[in-house]
mmCIF file with all atom_site columns, C-alpha atoms in Angstrom:
data_model
loop_
_atom_site.group_PDB
_atom_site.id
_atom_site.type_symbol
_atom_site.label_atom_id
_atom_site.label_alt_id
_atom_site.label_comp_id
_atom_site.label_asym_id
_atom_site.label_entity_id
_atom_site.label_seq_id
_atom_site.pdbx_PDB_ins_code
_atom_site.Cartn_x
_atom_site.Cartn_y
_atom_site.Cartn_z
_atom_site.occupancy
_atom_site.B_iso_or_equiv
_atom_site.pdbx_formal_charge
_atom_site.auth_seq_id
_atom_site.auth_comp_id
_atom_site.auth_asym_id
_atom_site.auth_atom_id
_atom_site.pdbx_PDB_model_num
ATOM 1   C CA . GLU T 1 1   ? 80.274  112.767 98.530  1.00 0.00 ? 1   GLU T CA 1
ATOM 2   C CA . VAL T 1 2   ? 81.991  109.961 100.420 1.00 0.00 ? 2   VAL T CA 1
ATOM 3   C CA . GLN T 1 3   ? 83.629  111.005 103.665 1.00 0.00 ? 3   GLN T CA 1
ATOM 4   C CA . LEU T 1 4   ? 85.595  109.069 106.242 1.00 0.00 ? 4   LEU T CA 1
ATOM 5   C CA . VAL T 1 5   ? 86.605  111.146 109.238 1.00 0.00 ? 5   VAL T CA 1
ATOM 6   C CA . GLU T 1 6   ? 88.924  109.649 111.835 1.00 0.00 ? 6   GLU T CA 1
ATOM 7   C CA . SER T 1 7   ? 89.212  110.949 115.371 1.00 0.00 ? 7   SER T CA 1
ATOM 8   C CA . GLY T 1 8   ? 90.643  109.915 118.721 1.00 0.00 ? 8   GLY T CA 1
ATOM 9   C CA . GLY T 1 9   ? 94.344  110.071 117.992 1.00 0.00 ? 9   GLY T CA 1
ATOM 10  C CA . GLY T 1 10  ? 96.830  111.784 120.263 1.00 0.00 ? 10  GLY T CA 1
ATOM 11  C CA . LEU T 1 11  ? 99.769  111.329 122.589 1.00 0.00 ? 11  LEU T CA 1
ATOM 12  C CA . VAL T 1 12  ? 99.682  108.301 124.867 1.00 0.00 ? 12  VAL T CA 1
ATOM 13  C CA . GLN T 1 13  ? 102.251 106.704 127.133 1.00 0.00 ? 13  GLN T CA 1
ATOM 14  C CA . PRO T 1 14  ? 103.663 103.233 126.442 1.00 0.00 ? 14  PRO T CA 1
ATOM 15  C CA . GLY T 1 15  ? 101.306 100.634 127.826 1.00 0.00 ? 15  GLY T CA 1
ATOM 16  C CA . GLY T 1 16  ? 98.351  102.964 127.505 1.00 0.00 ? 16  GLY T CA 1
ATOM 17  C CA . SER T 1 17  ? 95.115  102.710 125.568 1.00 0.00 ? 17  SER T CA 1
ATOM 18  C CA . LEU T 1 18  ? 93.324  104.730 122.926 1.00 0.00 ? 18  LEU T CA 1
ATOM 19  C CA . ARG T 1 19  ? 90.105  104.383 120.979 1.00 0.00 ? 19  ARG T CA 1
ATOM 20  C CA . LEU T 1 20  ? 89.932  105.568 117.403 1.00 0.00 ? 20  LEU T CA 1
ATOM 21  C CA . SER T 1 21  ? 86.665  106.315 115.640 1.00 0.00 ? 21  SER T CA 1
ATOM 22  C CA . CYS T 1 22  ? 85.851  106.727 111.971 1.00 0.00 ? 22  CYS T CA 1
ATOM 23  C CA . ALA T 1 23  ? 82.605  108.429 110.983 1.00 0.00 ? 23  ALA T CA 1
ATOM 24  C CA . ALA T 1 24  ? 81.410  107.444 107.523 1.00 0.00 ? 24  ALA T CA 1
ATOM 25  C CA . SER T 1 25  ? 78.988  109.252 105.236 1.00 0.00 ? 25  SER T CA 1
ATOM 26  C CA . GLY T 1 26  ? 78.028  109.403 101.580 1.00 0.00 ? 26  GLY T CA 1
ATOM 27  C CA . PHE T 1 27  ? 77.771  105.644 101.044 1.00 0.00 ? 27  PHE T CA 1
ATOM 28  C CA . THR T 1 28  ? 75.921  102.652 102.461 1.00 0.00 ? 28  THR T CA 1
ATOM 29  C CA . PHE T 1 29  ? 78.330  101.934 105.292 1.00 0.00 ? 29  PHE T CA 1
ATOM 30  C CA . SER T 1 30  ? 76.543  98.810  106.479 1.00 0.00 ? 30  SER T CA 1
ATOM 31  C CA . THR T 1 31  ? 77.193  96.984  103.200 1.00 0.00 ? 31  THR T CA 1
ATOM 32  C CA . TYR T 1 32  ? 80.965  97.494  103.107 1.00 0.00 ? 32  TYR T CA 1
ATOM 33  C CA . ALA T 1 33  ? 83.853  95.749  104.815 1.00 0.00 ? 33  ALA T CA 1
ATOM 34  C CA . MET T 1 34  ? 86.133  98.277  106.469 1.00 0.00 ? 34  MET T CA 1
ATOM 35  C CA . HIS T 1 35  ? 89.830  98.392  107.254 1.00 0.00 ? 35  HIS T CA 1
ATOM 36  C CA . TRP T 1 36  ? 92.286  100.208 109.490 1.00 0.00 ? 36  TRP T CA 1
ATOM 37  C CA . VAL T 1 37  ? 95.657  100.885 107.882 1.00 0.00 ? 37  VAL T CA 1
ATOM 38  C CA . ARG T 1 38  ? 98.559  102.723 109.483 1.00 0.00 ? 38  ARG T CA 1
ATOM 39  C CA . GLN T 1 39  ? 101.658 104.511 108.283 1.00 0.00 ? 39  GLN T CA 1
ATOM 40  C CA . ALA T 1 40  ? 104.609 105.302 110.511 1.00 0.00 ? 40  ALA T CA 1
ATOM 41  C CA . PRO T 1 41  ? 106.435 108.563 109.729 1.00 0.00 ? 41  PRO T CA 1
ATOM 42  C CA . GLY T 1 42  ? 108.348 108.186 106.476 1.00 0.00 ? 42  GLY T CA 1
ATOM 43  C CA . GLU T 1 43  ? 107.297 104.571 106.130 1.00 0.00 ? 43  GLU T CA 1
ATOM 44  C CA . ARG T 1 44  ? 104.898 102.587 103.930 1.00 0.00 ? 44  ARG T CA 1
ATOM 45  C CA . LEU T 1 45  ? 101.318 101.570 104.553 1.00 0.00 ? 45  LEU T CA 1
ATOM 46  C CA . GLU T 1 46  ? 100.739 98.697  106.969 1.00 0.00 ? 46  GLU T CA 1
ATOM 47  C CA . TYR T 1 47  ? 97.502  96.762  107.229 1.00 0.00 ? 47  TYR T CA 1
ATOM 48  C CA . VAL T 1 48  ? 96.230  96.740  110.831 1.00 0.00 ? 48  VAL T CA 1
ATOM 49  C CA . SER T 1 49  ? 92.775  95.216  110.952 1.00 0.00 ? 49  SER T CA 1
ATOM 50  C CA . ALA T 1 50  ? 89.626  94.512  108.958 1.00 0.00 ? 50  ALA T CA 1
ATOM 51  C CA . ILE T 1 51  ? 85.973  93.803  109.663 1.00 0.00 ? 51  ILE T CA 1
ATOM 52  C CA . THR T 1 52  ? 83.196  92.445  107.457 1.00 0.00 ? 52  THR T CA 1
ATOM 53  C CA . SER T 1 53  ? 80.095  94.483  106.693 1.00 0.00 ? 53  SER T CA 1
ATOM 54  C CA . SER T 1 54  ? 78.031  92.848  109.440 1.00 0.00 ? 54  SER T CA 1
ATOM 55  C CA . GLY T 1 55  ? 80.889  92.796  111.932 1.00 0.00 ? 55  GLY T CA 1
ATOM 56  C CA . SER T 1 56  ? 80.690  89.018  112.203 1.00 0.00 ? 56  SER T CA 1
ATOM 57  C CA . SER T 1 57  ? 84.281  88.473  111.101 1.00 0.00 ? 57  SER T CA 1
ATOM 58  C CA . THR T 1 58  ? 87.448  90.347  112.009 1.00 0.00 ? 58  THR T CA 1
ATOM 59  C CA . CYS T 1 59  ? 91.126  90.028  111.098 1.00 0.00 ? 59  CYS T CA 1
ATOM 60  C CA . TYR T 1 60  ? 94.301  91.482  112.567 1.00 0.00 ? 60  TYR T CA 1
ATOM 61  C CA . ALA T 1 61  ? 97.923  91.895  111.622 1.00 0.00 ? 61  ALA T CA 1
ATOM 62  C CA . ASP T 1 62  ? 100.218 89.769  113.786 1.00 0.00 ? 62  ASP T CA 1
ATOM 63  C CA . SER T 1 63  ? 101.807 92.941  115.138 1.00 0.00 ? 63  SER T CA 1
ATOM 64  C CA . VAL T 1 64  ? 98.571  94.028  116.845 1.00 0.00 ? 64  VAL T CA 1
ATOM 65  C CA . LYS T 1 65  ? 96.783  90.732  117.500 1.00 0.00 ? 65  LYS T CA 1
ATOM 66  C CA . GLY T 1 66  ? 95.650  90.485  121.109 1.00 0.00 ? 66  GLY T CA 1
ATOM 67  C CA . ARG T 1 67  ? 96.166  94.205  121.712 1.00 0.00 ? 67  ARG T CA 1
ATOM 68  C CA . PHE T 1 68  ? 93.778  95.882  119.230 1.00 0.00 ? 68  PHE T CA 1
ATOM 69  C CA . THR T 1 69  ? 90.063  95.295  118.680 1.00 0.00 ? 69  THR T CA 1
ATOM 70  C CA . ILE T 1 70  ? 88.128  96.444  115.631 1.00 0.00 ? 70  ILE T CA 1
ATOM 71  C CA . SER T 1 71  ? 84.382  96.956  115.791 1.00 0.00 ? 71  SER T CA 1
ATOM 72  C CA . ARG T 1 72  ? 81.620  98.845  114.063 1.00 0.00 ? 72  ARG T CA 1
ATOM 73  C CA . ASP T 1 73  ? 78.203  100.311 114.769 1.00 0.00 ? 73  ASP T CA 1
ATOM 74  C CA . ASN T 1 74  ? 76.215  100.260 111.550 1.00 0.00 ? 74  ASN T CA 1
ATOM 75  C CA . SER T 1 75  ? 73.379  102.237 113.168 1.00 0.00 ? 75  SER T CA 1
ATOM 76  C CA . LYS T 1 76  ? 75.848  105.096 113.698 1.00 0.00 ? 76  LYS T CA 1
ATOM 77  C CA . ASN T 1 77  ? 77.871  104.581 110.499 1.00 0.00 ? 77  ASN T CA 1
ATOM 78  C CA . THR T 1 78  ? 80.985  104.400 112.637 1.00 0.00 ? 78  THR T CA 1
ATOM 79  C CA . LEU T 1 79  ? 84.072  102.197 112.709 1.00 0.00 ? 79  LEU T CA 1
ATOM 80  C CA . TYR T 1 80  ? 86.215  101.811 115.811 1.00 0.00 ? 80  TYR T CA 1
ATOM 81  C CA . LEU T 1 81  ? 89.670  100.635 116.768 1.00 0.00 ? 81  LEU T CA 1
ATOM 82  C CA . GLN T 1 82  ? 90.321  99.978  120.436 1.00 0.00 ? 82  GLN T CA 1
ATOM 83  C CA . MET T 1 83  ? 94.071  99.975  120.982 1.00 0.00 ? 83  MET T CA 1
ATOM 84  C CA . GLY T 1 84  ? 95.693  98.680  124.148 1.00 0.00 ? 84  GLY T CA 1
ATOM 85  C CA . SER T 1 85  ? 99.176  97.897  125.495 1.00 0.00 ? 85  SER T CA 1
ATOM 86  C CA . LEU T 1 86  ? 100.494 100.534 123.130 1.00 0.00 ? 86  LEU T CA 1
ATOM 87  C CA . ARG T 1 87  ? 104.154 100.511 122.142 1.00 0.00 ? 87  ARG T CA 1
ATOM 88  C CA . ALA T 1 88  ? 106.467 103.074 120.574 1.00 0.00 ? 88  ALA T CA 1
ATOM 89  C CA . GLU T 1 89  ? 106.303 101.137 117.313 1.00 0.00 ? 89  GLU T CA 1
ATOM 90  C CA . ASP T 1 90  ? 102.545 101.746 117.142 1.00 0.00 ? 90  ASP T CA 1
ATOM 91  C CA . THR T 1 91  ? 103.265 105.425 116.485 1.00 0.00 ? 91  THR T CA 1
ATOM 92  C CA . ALA T 1 92  ? 101.720 106.188 113.102 1.00 0.00 ? 92  ALA T CA 1
ATOM 93  C CA . VAL T 1 93  ? 98.969  107.906 111.199 1.00 0.00 ? 93  VAL T CA 1
ATOM 94  C CA . TYR T 1 94  ? 95.959  105.607 111.328 1.00 0.00 ? 94  TYR T CA 1
ATOM 95  C CA . TYR T 1 95  ? 93.699  105.568 108.300 1.00 0.00 ? 95  TYR T CA 1
ATOM 96  C CA . CYS T 1 96  ? 90.173  104.270 108.103 1.00 0.00 ? 96  CYS T CA 1
ATOM 97  C CA . ALA T 1 97  ? 89.547  102.825 104.643 1.00 0.00 ? 97  ALA T CA 1
ATOM 98  C CA . SER T 1 98  ? 86.975  101.182 102.457 1.00 0.00 ? 98  SER T CA 1
ATOM 99  C CA . LEU T 1 99  ? 88.879  98.893  100.087 1.00 0.00 ? 99  LEU T CA 1
ATOM 100 C CA . ASN T 1 100 ? 85.831  97.319  98.453  1.00 0.00 ? 100 ASN T CA 1
ATOM 101 C CA . ARG T 1 101 ? 85.458  95.954  94.955  1.00 0.00 ? 101 ARG T CA 1
ATOM 102 C CA . PRO T 1 102 ? 85.316  96.948  92.267  1.00 0.00 ? 102 PRO T CA 1
ATOM 103 C CA . PHE T 1 103 ? 86.317  100.576 92.932  1.00 0.00 ? 103 PHE T CA 1
ATOM 104 C CA . TYR T 1 104 ? 84.785  101.613 96.254  1.00 0.00 ? 104 TYR T CA 1
ATOM 105 C CA . ILE T 1 105 ? 88.167  102.539 97.600  1.00 0.00 ? 105 ILE T CA 1
ATOM 106 C CA . TYR T 1 106 ? 87.971  105.456 99.990  1.00 0.00 ? 106 TYR T CA 1
ATOM 107 C CA . TRP T 1 107 ? 90.386  106.738 102.608 1.00 0.00 ? 107 TRP T CA 1
ATOM 108 C CA . GLY T 1 108 ? 90.083  109.146 105.481 1.00 0.00 ? 108 GLY T CA 1
ATOM 109 C CA . GLN T 1 109 ? 92.679  111.822 106.119 1.00 0.00 ? 109 GLN T CA 1
ATOM 110 C CA . GLY T 1 110 ? 94.073  109.860 109.051 1.00 0.00 ? 110 GLY T CA 1
ATOM 111 C CA . THR T 1 111 ? 94.594  110.502 112.741 1.00 0.00 ? 111 THR T CA 1
ATOM 112 C CA . LEU T 1 112 ? 98.036  110.595 114.345 1.00 0.00 ? 112 LEU T CA 1
ATOM 113 C CA . VAL T 1 113 ? 98.803  108.316 117.267 1.00 0.00 ? 113 VAL T CA 1
ATOM 114 C CA . THR T 1 114 ? 102.027 109.014 119.128 1.00 0.00 ? 114 THR T CA 1
ATOM 115 C CA . VAL T 1 115 ? 103.198 106.582 121.781 1.00 0.00 ? 115 VAL T CA 1
ATOM 116 C CA . SER T 1 116 ? 105.855 108.194 123.933 1.00 0.00 ? 116 SER T CA 1
ATOM 117 C CA . SER T 1 117 ? 106.694 108.892 127.537 1.00 0.00 ? 117 SER T CA 1
ATOM 118 C CA . ASP A 2 1   ? 95.497  86.120  104.060 1.00 0.00 ? 1   ASP A CA 1
ATOM 119 C CA . ILE A 2 2   ? 96.697  86.731  100.498 1.00 0.00 ? 2   ILE A CA 1
ATOM 120 C CA . VAL A 2 3   ? 100.230 88.109  100.416 1.00 0.00 ? 3   VAL A CA 1
ATOM 121 C CA . MET A 2 4   ? 100.962 90.734  97.776  1.00 0.00 ? 4   MET A CA 1
ATOM 122 C CA . THR A 2 5   ? 104.581 91.199  96.699  1.00 0.00 ? 5   THR A CA 1
ATOM 123 C CA . GLN A 2 6   ? 105.759 94.192  94.696  1.00 0.00 ? 6   GLN A CA 1
ATOM 124 C CA . THR A 2 7   ? 108.971 94.707  92.734  1.00 0.00 ? 7   THR A CA 1
ATOM 125 C CA . PRO A 2 8   ? 110.963 96.837  92.704  1.00 0.00 ? 8   PRO A CA 1
ATOM 126 C CA . LEU A 2 9   ? 110.612 98.551  96.079  1.00 0.00 ? 9   LEU A CA 1
ATOM 127 C CA . SER A 2 10  ? 112.286 101.640 94.697  1.00 0.00 ? 10  SER A CA 1
ATOM 128 C CA . SER A 2 11  ? 112.379 102.924 91.132  1.00 0.00 ? 11  SER A CA 1
ATOM 129 C CA . PRO A 2 12  ? 114.395 105.960 90.067  1.00 0.00 ? 12  PRO A CA 1
ATOM 130 C CA . VAL A 2 13  ? 113.230 107.158 86.667  1.00 0.00 ? 13  VAL A CA 1
ATOM 131 C CA . THR A 2 14  ? 113.965 110.014 84.294  1.00 0.00 ? 14  THR A CA 1
ATOM 132 C CA . LEU A 2 15  ? 111.188 112.452 83.474  1.00 0.00 ? 15  LEU A CA 1
ATOM 133 C CA . GLY A 2 16  ? 109.512 111.516 80.207  1.00 0.00 ? 16  GLY A CA 1
ATOM 134 C CA . GLN A 2 17  ? 110.693 107.919 80.402  1.00 0.00 ? 17  GLN A CA 1
ATOM 135 C CA . PRO A 2 18  ? 108.501 104.881 81.087  1.00 0.00 ? 18  PRO A CA 1
ATOM 136 C CA . ALA A 2 19  ? 108.216 103.098 84.414  1.00 0.00 ? 19  ALA A CA 1
ATOM 137 C CA . SER A 2 20  ? 106.907 99.686  85.344  1.00 0.00 ? 20  SER A CA 1
ATOM 138 C CA . ILE A 2 21  ? 105.941 98.086  88.660  1.00 0.00 ? 21  ILE A CA 1
ATOM 139 C CA . SER A 2 22  ? 105.161 94.421  89.177  1.00 0.00 ? 22  SER A CA 1
ATOM 140 C CA . CYS A 2 23  ? 102.892 92.821  91.727  1.00 0.00 ? 23  CYS A CA 1
ATOM 141 C CA . SER A 2 24  ? 102.373 89.140  92.435  1.00 0.00 ? 24  SER A CA 1
ATOM 142 C CA . SER A 2 25  ? 99.864  87.497  94.735  1.00 0.00 ? 25  SER A CA 1
ATOM 143 C CA . SER A 2 26  ? 100.292 84.344  96.823  1.00 0.00 ? 26  SER A CA 1
ATOM 144 C CA . GLN A 2 27  ? 97.155  82.882  95.243  1.00 0.00 ? 27  GLN A CA 1
ATOM 145 C CA . SER A 2 28  ? 94.939  83.559  92.284  1.00 0.00 ? 28  SER A CA 1
ATOM 146 C CA . LEU A 2 29  ? 92.888  86.736  92.517  1.00 0.00 ? 29  LEU A CA 1
ATOM 147 C CA . VAL A 2 30  ? 90.120  85.450  90.249  1.00 0.00 ? 30  VAL A CA 1
ATOM 148 C CA . HIS A 2 31  ? 86.905  85.889  92.229  1.00 0.00 ? 31  HIS A CA 1
ATOM 149 C CA . SER A 2 32  ? 84.042  83.413  92.092  1.00 0.00 ? 32  SER A CA 1
ATOM 150 C CA . ASP A 2 33  ? 82.143  85.970  89.969  1.00 0.00 ? 33  ASP A CA 1
ATOM 151 C CA . GLY A 2 34  ? 84.848  85.705  87.308  1.00 0.00 ? 34  GLY A CA 1
ATOM 152 C CA . ASN A 2 35  ? 86.367  89.123  87.921  1.00 0.00 ? 35  ASN A CA 1
ATOM 153 C CA . THR A 2 36  ? 89.865  89.830  89.212  1.00 0.00 ? 36  THR A CA 1
ATOM 154 C CA . TYR A 2 37  ? 89.843  92.574  91.800  1.00 0.00 ? 37  TYR A CA 1
ATOM 155 C CA . LEU A 2 38  ? 93.359  93.922  91.551  1.00 0.00 ? 38  LEU A CA 1
ATOM 156 C CA . SER A 2 39  ? 93.784  97.662  91.952  1.00 0.00 ? 39  SER A CA 1
ATOM 157 C CA . TRP A 2 40  ? 96.657  100.123 91.942  1.00 0.00 ? 40  TRP A CA 1
ATOM 158 C CA . LEU A 2 41  ? 96.891  103.077 94.309  1.00 0.00 ? 41  LEU A CA 1
ATOM 159 C CA . HIS A 2 42  ? 99.146  106.128 94.330  1.00 0.00 ? 42  HIS A CA 1
ATOM 160 C CA . GLN A 2 43  ? 100.141 108.012 97.457  1.00 0.00 ? 43  GLN A CA 1
ATOM 161 C CA . ARG A 2 44  ? 101.794 111.406 97.436  1.00 0.00 ? 44  ARG A CA 1
ATOM 162 C CA . PRO A 2 45  ? 103.696 112.536 100.553 1.00 0.00 ? 45  PRO A CA 1
ATOM 163 C CA . GLY A 2 46  ? 101.379 113.705 103.308 1.00 0.00 ? 46  GLY A CA 1
ATOM 164 C CA . GLN A 2 47  ? 98.240  112.461 101.576 1.00 0.00 ? 47  GLN A CA 1
ATOM 165 C CA . PRO A 2 48  ? 96.144  109.306 101.742 1.00 0.00 ? 48  PRO A CA 1
ATOM 166 C CA . PRO A 2 49  ? 96.357  106.964 98.746  1.00 0.00 ? 49  PRO A CA 1
ATOM 167 C CA . ARG A 2 50  ? 94.101  107.458 95.739  1.00 0.00 ? 50  ARG A CA 1
ATOM 168 C CA . LEU A 2 51  ? 92.788  104.909 93.263  1.00 0.00 ? 51  LEU A CA 1
ATOM 169 C CA . LEU A 2 52  ? 94.401  104.728 89.831  1.00 0.00 ? 52  LEU A CA 1
ATOM 170 C CA . ILE A 2 53  ? 93.419  101.376 88.346  1.00 0.00 ? 53  ILE A CA 1
ATOM 171 C CA . TYR A 2 54  ? 90.795  98.771  89.291  1.00 0.00 ? 54  TYR A CA 1
ATOM 172 C CA . LYS A 2 55  ? 89.975  95.288  87.970  1.00 0.00 ? 55  LYS A CA 1
ATOM 173 C CA . ILE A 2 56  ? 93.510  94.959  86.595  1.00 0.00 ? 56  ILE A CA 1
ATOM 174 C CA . SER A 2 57  ? 93.242  97.499  83.800  1.00 0.00 ? 57  SER A CA 1
ATOM 175 C CA . SER A 2 58  ? 90.313  99.912  84.231  1.00 0.00 ? 58  SER A CA 1
ATOM 176 C CA . ARG A 2 59  ? 91.401  103.487 84.857  1.00 0.00 ? 59  ARG A CA 1
ATOM 177 C CA . PHE A 2 60  ? 89.490  105.291 87.569  1.00 0.00 ? 60  PHE A CA 1
ATOM 178 C CA . SER A 2 61  ? 87.766  108.579 86.776  1.00 0.00 ? 61  SER A CA 1
ATOM 179 C CA . GLY A 2 62  ? 90.240  111.380 86.077  1.00 0.00 ? 62  GLY A CA 1
ATOM 180 C CA . VAL A 2 63  ? 93.331  109.177 85.845  1.00 0.00 ? 63  VAL A CA 1
ATOM 181 C CA . PRO A 2 64  ? 95.565  110.113 82.887  1.00 0.00 ? 64  PRO A CA 1
ATOM 182 C CA . ASP A 2 65  ? 95.874  107.567 80.108  1.00 0.00 ? 65  ASP A CA 1
ATOM 183 C CA . ARG A 2 66  ? 99.639  107.342 80.586  1.00 0.00 ? 66  ARG A CA 1
ATOM 184 C CA . PHE A 2 67  ? 98.760  104.891 83.391  1.00 0.00 ? 67  PHE A CA 1
ATOM 185 C CA . SER A 2 68  ? 97.877  101.356 82.338  1.00 0.00 ? 68  SER A CA 1
ATOM 186 C CA . GLY A 2 69  ? 97.480  98.044  84.075  1.00 0.00 ? 69  GLY A CA 1
ATOM 187 C CA . SER A 2 70  ? 97.776  94.484  82.848  1.00 0.00 ? 70  SER A CA 1
ATOM 188 C CA . GLY A 2 71  ? 98.109  90.920  84.051  1.00 0.00 ? 71  GLY A CA 1
ATOM 189 C CA . ALA A 2 72  ? 96.062  87.930  85.109  1.00 0.00 ? 72  ALA A CA 1
ATOM 190 C CA . GLY A 2 73  ? 95.783  85.327  87.843  1.00 0.00 ? 73  GLY A CA 1
ATOM 191 C CA . THR A 2 74  ? 98.674  86.081  90.165  1.00 0.00 ? 74  THR A CA 1
ATOM 192 C CA . ASP A 2 75  ? 100.914 88.444  88.198  1.00 0.00 ? 75  ASP A CA 1
ATOM 193 C CA . PHE A 2 76  ? 100.165 92.064  87.443  1.00 0.00 ? 76  PHE A CA 1
ATOM 194 C CA . THR A 2 77  ? 101.902 95.154  86.141  1.00 0.00 ? 77  THR A CA 1
ATOM 195 C CA . LEU A 2 78  ? 101.387 98.892  86.333  1.00 0.00 ? 78  LEU A CA 1
ATOM 196 C CA . LYS A 2 79  ? 102.998 100.934 83.580  1.00 0.00 ? 79  LYS A CA 1
ATOM 197 C CA . ILE A 2 80  ? 103.482 104.647 83.232  1.00 0.00 ? 80  ILE A CA 1
ATOM 198 C CA . SER A 2 81  ? 104.204 105.489 79.619  1.00 0.00 ? 81  SER A CA 1
ATOM 199 C CA . ARG A 2 82  ? 105.964 108.817 80.289  1.00 0.00 ? 82  ARG A CA 1
ATOM 200 C CA . VAL A 2 83  ? 106.708 109.757 83.880  1.00 0.00 ? 83  VAL A CA 1
ATOM 201 C CA . GLU A 2 84  ? 105.795 113.279 84.959  1.00 0.00 ? 84  GLU A CA 1
ATOM 202 C CA . ALA A 2 85  ? 106.942 115.101 88.088  1.00 0.00 ? 85  ALA A CA 1
ATOM 203 C CA . GLU A 2 86  ? 103.544 114.675 89.758  1.00 0.00 ? 86  GLU A CA 1
ATOM 204 C CA . ASP A 2 87  ? 103.874 110.891 89.530  1.00 0.00 ? 87  ASP A CA 1
ATOM 205 C CA . VAL A 2 88  ? 106.436 110.652 92.327  1.00 0.00 ? 88  VAL A CA 1
ATOM 206 C CA . GLY A 2 89  ? 105.401 108.899 95.497  1.00 0.00 ? 89  GLY A CA 1
ATOM 207 C CA . LEU A 2 90  ? 104.425 105.430 96.590  1.00 0.00 ? 90  LEU A CA 1
ATOM 208 C CA . TYR A 2 91  ? 102.480 102.939 94.492  1.00 0.00 ? 91  TYR A CA 1
ATOM 209 C CA . TYR A 2 92  ? 100.593 100.021 96.003  1.00 0.00 ? 92  TYR A CA 1
ATOM 210 C CA . CYS A 2 93  ? 98.784  97.083  94.484  1.00 0.00 ? 93  CYS A CA 1
ATOM 211 C CA . LEU A 2 94  ? 95.652  96.035  96.339  1.00 0.00 ? 94  LEU A CA 1
ATOM 212 C CA . GLN A 2 95  ? 93.558  92.866  96.123  1.00 0.00 ? 95  GLN A CA 1
ATOM 213 C CA . ALA A 2 96  ? 89.876  92.900  96.986  1.00 0.00 ? 96  ALA A CA 1
ATOM 214 C CA . SER A 2 97  ? 89.057  89.388  95.815  1.00 0.00 ? 97  SER A CA 1
ATOM 215 C CA . GLN A 2 98  ? 89.359  87.754  99.225  1.00 0.00 ? 98  GLN A CA 1
ATOM 216 C CA . PHE A 2 99  ? 88.751  89.233  102.692 1.00 0.00 ? 99  PHE A CA 1
ATOM 217 C CA . PRO A 2 100 ? 90.772  90.692  104.300 1.00 0.00 ? 100 PRO A CA 1
ATOM 218 C CA . TYR A 2 101 ? 91.761  92.877  101.388 1.00 0.00 ? 101 TYR A CA 1
ATOM 219 C CA . THR A 2 102 ? 95.536  93.220  101.345 1.00 0.00 ? 102 THR A CA 1
ATOM 220 C CA . PHE A 2 103 ? 98.106  95.362  99.617  1.00 0.00 ? 103 PHE A CA 1
ATOM 221 C CA . GLY A 2 104 ? 101.737 95.170  98.593  1.00 0.00 ? 104 GLY A CA 1
ATOM 222 C CA . GLN A 2 105 ? 104.689 96.733  100.387 1.00 0.00 ? 105 GLN A CA 1
ATOM 223 C CA . GLY A 2 106 ? 104.709 99.724  98.098  1.00 0.00 ? 106 GLY A CA 1
ATOM 224 C CA . THR A 2 107 ? 107.068 100.907 95.362  1.00 0.00 ? 107 THR A CA 1
ATOM 225 C CA . LYS A 2 108 ? 108.679 104.306 95.719  1.00 0.00 ? 108 LYS A CA 1
ATOM 226 C CA . LEU A 2 109 ? 108.880 106.162 92.423  1.00 0.00 ? 109 LEU A CA 1
ATOM 227 C CA . GLU A 2 110 ? 111.418 108.952 92.398  1.00 0.00 ? 110 GLU A CA 1
ATOM 228 C CA . ILE A 2 111 ? 112.961 111.150 89.751  1.00 0.00 ? 111 ILE A CA 1
ATOM 229 C CA . LYS A 2 112 ? 116.620 110.653 88.870  1.00 0.00 ? 112 LYS A CA 1
#
């Protein structure tokens, strides 16, 4: 059974940092590109960042570019999102996701990040 | 990055009636292997999205046959033949033909 389990969310002050992790199991993690997607309360999904299977290429939404860093450790089957200079508008549930063709589309349950003083 | 645009953003429908959602991409989604990796996802409140349709028109395991997908190139459609109460929520189209894989803004399906 495929599982993606996010952790590391919580309450952080504006300007602070947080590191999210996503532990993957049940599939060959090292062969799949991975994504972080977020959803603010009551809002729609928003793409945050993506990384290729080897980690050699990464992409970011303009809203987080320069503040967030995606990475992965294929030996640990784990995806990371290092978030810095956090703002109130970064408050959201953060999902780790495999969005791979043709139908390897898996989502974690999400971890809530709240940026507030 | 490929931009995915959905219409409408909100769709009030009557139970038992059909519904249709459109999705267009900023460039062709035909992959070099000849396939078109366009999927549709459904998200209920408080839950992560789940896969409904992949490769334009293939229903994922367990998805009712009232859901169907069609289209080609840059224009795609999801149809629900007869809307049921459990179909409410957000629908997203997703392209996995070109990295990074991107999705539309979402269409909110609600019951009139």
